[in-house]
Amino acid sequence: ADRHRRLTARSEAGYQLISTADGSRVDVSLPAGARVSGATWSPDGAQLAFFAHFDDASYLYVADADDGASRRVLRDALLAVHVIEPRWTRGGAEVAVVLPPANRGAMPQEGAVPTSPMVRHTTDERNALRTYFDLLESPYEKELVRWFSTGQLALVDVQSGQSTRVGAERMITEIDPAPDGDFVRVEFLSGELSYIVPVMSSATREELWDRNGNVITVLAETEAREGADGDDDDEDGDAQRRAVRWHPTEPGLLFLQQAPADETDEAGAGAAAGAGPNEPASRELDRVLHWAPPFEAGSETVLYETSRRMRSVEVDRSGRTLFITRGEISWSGDGTQTLHAVRLDAPDTEHLISRRSGDDFANDPGEPLMAHSDRGLEVVRTSNDGAALYLSGTAYFNDPMREAPRPFIDRVEIETAASERLFESSAERFEQVRGVLDDDLSTLVLHVESRTEVPQVVRLDRPSGERVQLSDNVDYTPEITNTVHEMFMVTRPDGFASKVEVTMPVGWRPGDAPPPALFWFYPREYTSQDQYESRTVDRYNRNGFPALRTRSMEIMALDGYAVVSPDLPIVGDPGQMN
């Protein structure tokens, strides 16, 4: 069917659109026999694009948000192997997808006689690869991957259904059209496929194309990640563009890049405002750059530069305030990350907004709430007067068996970092903000659940506290929801303590005979007891609803089994647990 397996195995039965204003509902009409995935709103919210899947092919559909009427926009079937969602552009007039080659030819067939012996080479470098269970094994399988991956970018006019094929045929893995549709970022597999790592660890190349398919420039290149020491080292990192994205408020690209050596201001190294002890000074200048069409070499504009390395940058709706992240928290929880704000009309002053430490998740300040610019791209949501931003996070407590996590939103003044808590979940329910309907956060959309209450979507008027339930979700397995659930700690012979969750059979009561048990677990990797506790035990949500999903083994509780789900951690040095 020319699609990724998840689009067959994990697609949805349909879509329903619910108004946040009054809770009214619109069912999206679907063709008979279709499963759907990848639903994506147009920038103006008037349309919904999605992929409809049939036994032998997938097609692009667009639905009207007012009445739910949908139609197949494009006659041709899609190539949904790597690019598995539609991409809107031109304000909702156009959708970018990937199509199979126009003259594709038949699928390769395996020959009766191998074309060569099977040859594998070791490498001289130290290698920390995990053991992948499913890899390419022959030249024929490589040929199959190339055949299923190779496609062509297409721009589809939503109104007429006319499509324009753009550029060369490539093994395209990602597409990102500019809001105006005049340019597209295209990433594709660029090197030889590997026998020792998955396809998506192959070398890639990202290019900037115009809408005629002409290559404007190469934005990034990555080598195959085959696990040798140094594979993750970015030797050319100083020269590479980083965090490349479309500028949310202006035509063109926004990215980070270190200044050339001959432009380095060594005298100013370490002088950036807001720096902390875990932010070592660099001898180089790091820059935020804007590159406007027609993307002529050397025409980039420096918006901001600093002597301290930046990890990422976001802007507000005005495009005049930058929000810069520095530092990194590693997989093992080490490190510190800080968030800073810079007004472009006063670039000499950085305002420290928040600091987070990997070993102190309980005091995590949260992440910026995002909104959308007039160009339909994500920006940091600020208050109407532009004086504050909002940080969304979750508060945790010392005894998770007694106190459940509580999501929150804080209003933080940009100039002073003074903080005010606008919203915090109740202690009895898990209440998480899923939508914000205005820039002063007067109206919120919440996801609300408890141990005994099925999750619902609720609109909250924050000043008055009035709540209106918008969804009408149903518990389809109340027998299992209402049976006995327990979570407790066990200590194994090596002294490592971990949690076990148990669901007793439907109908079982304390004092009944011990039932047979099904053990269902997947071992996960940790570096220490402390890391395990901070990532699992301390984050346990006692207010979470015990919902069943497709692979929930708790279904066996209907058949007389206790279902035991133990954590059996694999513990070791980072990257070497196995």
mmCIF file of C-alpha atoms in Angstrom, residues 236-420:
data_model
loop_
_atom_site.group_PDB
_atom_site.id
_atom_site.type_symbol
_atom_site.label_atom_id
_atom_site.label_comp_id
_atom_site.label_asym_id
_atom_site.label_seq_id
_atom_site.Cartn_x
_atom_site.Cartn_y
_atom_site.Cartn_z
ATOM 1 C CA ASP A 236 32.023 21.058 11.449
ATOM 2 C CA GLY A 237 29.572 22.237 14.086
ATOM 3 C CA ASP A 238 31.025 25.722 14.201
ATOM 4 C CA ALA A 239 30.216 26.247 10.525
ATOM 5 C CA GLN A 240 26.917 24.365 10.349
ATOM 6 C CA ARG A 241 23.565 26.059 10.569
ATOM 7 C CA ARG A 242 21.695 24.842 13.660
ATOM 8 C CA ALA A 243 18.028 24.813 14.672
ATOM 9 C CA VAL A 244 16.959 25.800 11.162
ATOM 10 C CA ARG A 245 13.284 26.736 10.787
ATOM 11 C CA TRP A 246 11.043 29.102 8.841
ATOM 12 C CA HIS A 247 10.957 32.510 10.484
ATOM 13 C CA PRO A 248 7.552 32.667 12.203
ATOM 14 C CA THR A 249 6.925 36.353 11.466
ATOM 15 C CA GLU A 250 9.046 37.211 8.393
ATOM 16 C CA PRO A 251 9.701 35.539 5.019
ATOM 17 C CA GLY A 252 12.825 33.409 5.107
ATOM 18 C CA LEU A 253 14.726 31.168 7.515
ATOM 19 C CA LEU A 254 15.728 31.616 11.153
ATOM 20 C CA PHE A 255 18.731 29.678 12.475
ATOM 21 C CA LEU A 256 21.762 29.623 14.755
ATOM 22 C CA GLN A 257 25.353 29.662 13.518
ATOM 23 C CA GLN A 258 28.733 30.386 14.982
ATOM 24 C CA ALA A 259 30.566 33.364 13.540
ATOM 25 C CA PRO A 260 33.585 32.729 11.297
ATOM 26 C CA ALA A 261 36.913 32.733 13.135
ATOM 27 C CA ASP A 262 37.986 36.059 11.651
ATOM 28 C CA GLU A 263 34.899 37.743 13.117
ATOM 29 C CA THR A 264 35.409 36.428 16.630
ATOM 30 C CA ASP A 265 35.268 38.987 19.409
ATOM 31 C CA GLU A 266 37.557 37.274 21.878
ATOM 32 C CA ALA A 267 37.677 40.284 24.142
ATOM 33 C CA GLY A 268 33.989 39.962 24.847
ATOM 34 C CA ALA A 269 34.004 36.240 25.619
ATOM 35 C CA GLY A 270 32.110 35.380 28.744
ATOM 36 C CA ALA A 271 30.482 38.778 29.070
ATOM 37 C CA ALA A 272 26.938 37.800 28.127
ATOM 38 C CA ALA A 273 24.256 38.765 30.622
ATOM 39 C CA GLY A 274 22.384 36.098 32.521
ATOM 40 C CA ALA A 275 25.199 33.552 32.372
ATOM 41 C CA GLY A 276 25.517 31.026 35.133
ATOM 42 C CA PRO A 277 28.275 28.780 36.462
ATOM 43 C CA ASN A 278 27.206 25.896 34.227
ATOM 44 C CA GLU A 279 27.377 28.004 31.059
ATOM 45 C CA PRO A 280 31.072 28.111 30.127
ATOM 46 C CA ALA A 281 32.234 31.015 28.009
ATOM 47 C CA SER A 282 33.067 30.392 24.375
ATOM 48 C CA ARG A 283 35.840 32.100 22.460
ATOM 49 C CA GLU A 284 33.522 32.338 19.468
ATOM 50 C CA LEU A 285 30.464 34.446 18.818
ATOM 51 C CA ASP A 286 27.218 32.521 18.449
ATOM 52 C CA ARG A 287 24.569 34.183 16.311
ATOM 53 C CA VAL A 288 20.847 34.234 15.561
ATOM 54 C CA LEU A 289 20.470 34.847 11.834
ATOM 55 C CA HIS A 290 17.597 35.667 9.497
ATOM 56 C CA TRP A 291 18.046 34.683 5.846
ATOM 57 C CA ALA A 292 15.457 36.219 3.543
ATOM 58 C CA PRO A 293 14.521 35.206 -0.012
ATOM 59 C CA PRO A 294 15.990 34.918 -2.594
ATOM 60 C CA PHE A 295 18.610 33.399 -0.234
ATOM 61 C CA GLU A 296 21.673 34.892 -1.857
ATOM 62 C CA ALA A 297 24.980 33.771 -0.368
ATOM 63 C CA GLY A 298 26.181 36.170 2.303
ATOM 64 C CA SER A 299 22.845 38.008 2.597
ATOM 65 C CA GLU A 300 22.027 36.740 6.097
ATOM 66 C CA THR A 301 21.108 39.355 8.712
ATOM 67 C CA VAL A 302 22.518 38.983 12.236
ATOM 68 C CA LEU A 303 19.651 39.525 14.665
ATOM 69 C CA TYR A 304 21.644 38.822 17.821
ATOM 70 C CA GLU A 305 25.091 37.605 18.803
ATOM 71 C CA THR A 306 26.565 36.426 22.078
ATOM 72 C CA SER A 307 29.726 34.846 23.397
ATOM 73 C CA ARG A 308 27.739 31.955 24.890
ATOM 74 C CA ARG A 309 26.566 28.948 22.947
ATOM 75 C CA MET A 310 22.821 28.821 22.242
ATOM 76 C CA ARG A 311 20.914 25.570 21.948
ATOM 77 C CA SER A 312 17.677 26.869 20.420
ATOM 78 C CA VAL A 313 15.813 30.093 19.754
ATOM 79 C CA GLU A 314 12.127 31.036 19.567
ATOM 80 C CA VAL A 315 10.411 34.380 18.946
ATOM 81 C CA ASP A 316 7.197 36.022 20.078
ATOM 82 C CA ARG A 317 4.396 37.130 17.732
ATOM 83 C CA SER A 318 6.072 40.475 17.121
ATOM 84 C CA GLY A 319 9.327 38.802 16.110
ATOM 85 C CA ARG A 320 11.147 41.397 18.250
ATOM 86 C CA THR A 321 11.679 39.292 21.386
ATOM 87 C CA LEU A 322 13.946 36.234 21.268
ATOM 88 C CA PHE A 323 13.713 33.378 23.749
ATOM 89 C CA ILE A 324 17.028 31.536 23.929
ATOM 90 C CA THR A 325 17.722 28.161 25.509
ATOM 91 C CA ARG A 326 21.243 27.354 26.703
ATOM 92 C CA GLY A 327 22.770 24.194 28.095
ATOM 93 C CA GLU A 328 21.545 20.629 27.873
ATOM 94 C CA ILE A 329 20.174 18.008 30.217
ATOM 95 C CA SER A 330 21.565 14.635 29.228
ATOM 96 C CA TRP A 331 19.736 11.325 29.047
ATOM 97 C CA SER A 332 21.239 10.436 32.429
ATOM 98 C CA GLY A 333 19.816 13.609 33.982
ATOM 99 C CA ASP A 334 23.076 15.544 34.263
ATOM 100 C CA GLY A 335 23.362 19.183 33.311
ATOM 101 C CA THR A 336 21.526 22.481 33.570
ATOM 102 C CA GLN A 337 19.355 24.334 31.071
ATOM 103 C CA THR A 338 18.479 28.015 31.177
ATOM 104 C CA LEU A 339 15.929 30.141 29.326
ATOM 105 C CA HIS A 340 16.708 33.768 28.476
ATOM 106 C CA ALA A 341 14.833 36.595 26.764
ATOM 107 C CA VAL A 342 16.362 39.312 24.578
ATOM 108 C CA ARG A 343 14.556 42.372 23.224
ATOM 109 C CA LEU A 344 16.007 43.157 19.809
ATOM 110 C CA ASP A 345 15.629 46.872 20.494
ATOM 111 C CA ALA A 346 17.891 46.407 23.573
ATOM 112 C CA PRO A 347 20.187 43.513 22.593
ATOM 113 C CA ASP A 348 22.830 44.275 25.228
ATOM 114 C CA THR A 349 20.602 42.915 28.002
ATOM 115 C CA GLU A 350 19.644 39.281 28.454
ATOM 116 C CA HIS A 351 16.898 38.495 30.940
ATOM 117 C CA LEU A 352 17.174 35.147 32.747
ATOM 118 C CA ILE A 353 13.678 33.625 32.760
ATOM 119 C CA SER A 354 14.239 30.202 34.310
ATOM 120 C CA ARG A 355 16.823 27.603 35.254
ATOM 121 C CA ARG A 356 16.239 23.851 35.299
ATOM 122 C CA SER A 357 18.476 21.129 36.658
ATOM 123 C CA GLY A 358 18.367 17.558 35.437
ATOM 124 C CA ASP A 359 18.702 16.153 38.947
ATOM 125 C CA ASP A 360 15.893 18.314 40.386
ATOM 126 C CA PHE A 361 12.863 17.508 38.254
ATOM 127 C CA ALA A 362 10.498 18.226 41.176
ATOM 128 C CA ASN A 363 11.320 21.931 40.811
ATOM 129 C CA ASP A 364 11.137 22.068 37.044
ATOM 130 C CA PRO A 365 10.002 25.588 36.078
ATOM 131 C CA GLY A 366 8.220 24.371 32.936
ATOM 132 C CA GLU A 367 8.386 25.114 29.214
ATOM 133 C CA PRO A 368 7.085 28.180 27.346
ATOM 134 C CA LEU A 369 3.491 27.977 26.161
ATOM 135 C CA MET A 370 3.310 28.329 22.398
ATOM 136 C CA ALA A 371 0.845 30.089 20.091
ATOM 137 C CA HIS A 372 0.716 30.656 16.310
ATOM 138 C CA SER A 373 1.834 33.660 14.309
ATOM 139 C CA ASP A 374 -0.122 35.178 11.435
ATOM 140 C CA ARG A 375 2.021 32.981 9.171
ATOM 141 C CA GLY A 376 0.719 29.865 10.939
ATOM 142 C CA LEU A 377 4.008 28.987 12.660
ATOM 143 C CA GLU A 378 4.718 28.441 16.344
ATOM 144 C CA VAL A 379 5.775 31.379 18.497
ATOM 145 C CA VAL A 380 6.118 31.867 22.243
ATOM 146 C CA ARG A 381 2.801 33.014 23.691
ATOM 147 C CA THR A 382 3.143 36.321 25.529
ATOM 148 C CA SER A 383 0.607 38.441 27.374
ATOM 149 C CA ASN A 384 -1.352 41.056 25.451
ATOM 150 C CA ASP A 385 1.014 43.798 26.627
ATOM 151 C CA GLY A 386 4.084 41.707 25.734
ATOM 152 C CA ALA A 387 5.444 42.029 29.261
ATOM 153 C CA ALA A 388 5.190 38.360 30.255
ATOM 154 C CA LEU A 389 5.347 34.813 28.931
ATOM 155 C CA TYR A 390 3.829 31.636 30.336
ATOM 156 C CA LEU A 391 5.630 28.508 31.539
ATOM 157 C CA SER A 392 3.737 25.208 31.607
ATOM 158 C CA GLY A 393 5.007 22.325 33.721
ATOM 159 C CA THR A 394 4.136 19.687 36.313
ATOM 160 C CA ALA A 395 4.742 19.829 40.079
ATOM 161 C CA TYR A 396 5.792 16.569 41.766
ATOM 162 C CA PHE A 397 5.846 15.671 45.459
ATOM 163 C CA ASN A 398 7.968 13.588 47.844
ATOM 164 C CA ASP A 399 5.373 10.869 48.348
ATOM 165 C CA PRO A 400 3.701 10.066 44.999
ATOM 166 C CA MET A 401 1.500 7.441 46.680
ATOM 167 C CA ARG A 402 -0.178 10.234 48.665
ATOM 168 C CA GLU A 403 0.110 13.260 46.365
ATOM 169 C CA ALA A 404 -0.401 13.043 42.613
ATOM 170 C CA PRO A 405 1.450 15.259 40.114
ATOM 171 C CA ARG A 406 -0.183 18.640 39.461
ATOM 172 C CA PRO A 407 0.212 20.386 36.095
ATOM 173 C CA PHE A 408 0.521 24.173 36.338
ATOM 174 C CA ILE A 409 0.957 27.373 34.336
ATOM 175 C CA ASP A 410 2.941 30.357 35.628
ATOM 176 C CA ARG A 411 2.947 33.904 34.280
ATOM 177 C CA VAL A 412 6.545 35.158 34.291
ATOM 178 C CA GLU A 413 7.541 38.800 33.810
ATOM 179 C CA ILE A 414 10.205 39.031 31.113
ATOM 180 C CA GLU A 415 12.121 41.939 32.641
ATOM 181 C CA THR A 416 12.184 40.716 36.268
ATOM 182 C CA ALA A 417 11.348 36.966 36.144
ATOM 183 C CA ALA A 418 8.697 37.624 38.805
ATOM 184 C CA SER A 419 6.304 34.677 38.709
ATOM 185 C CA GLU A 420 2.583 34.291 39.366
#
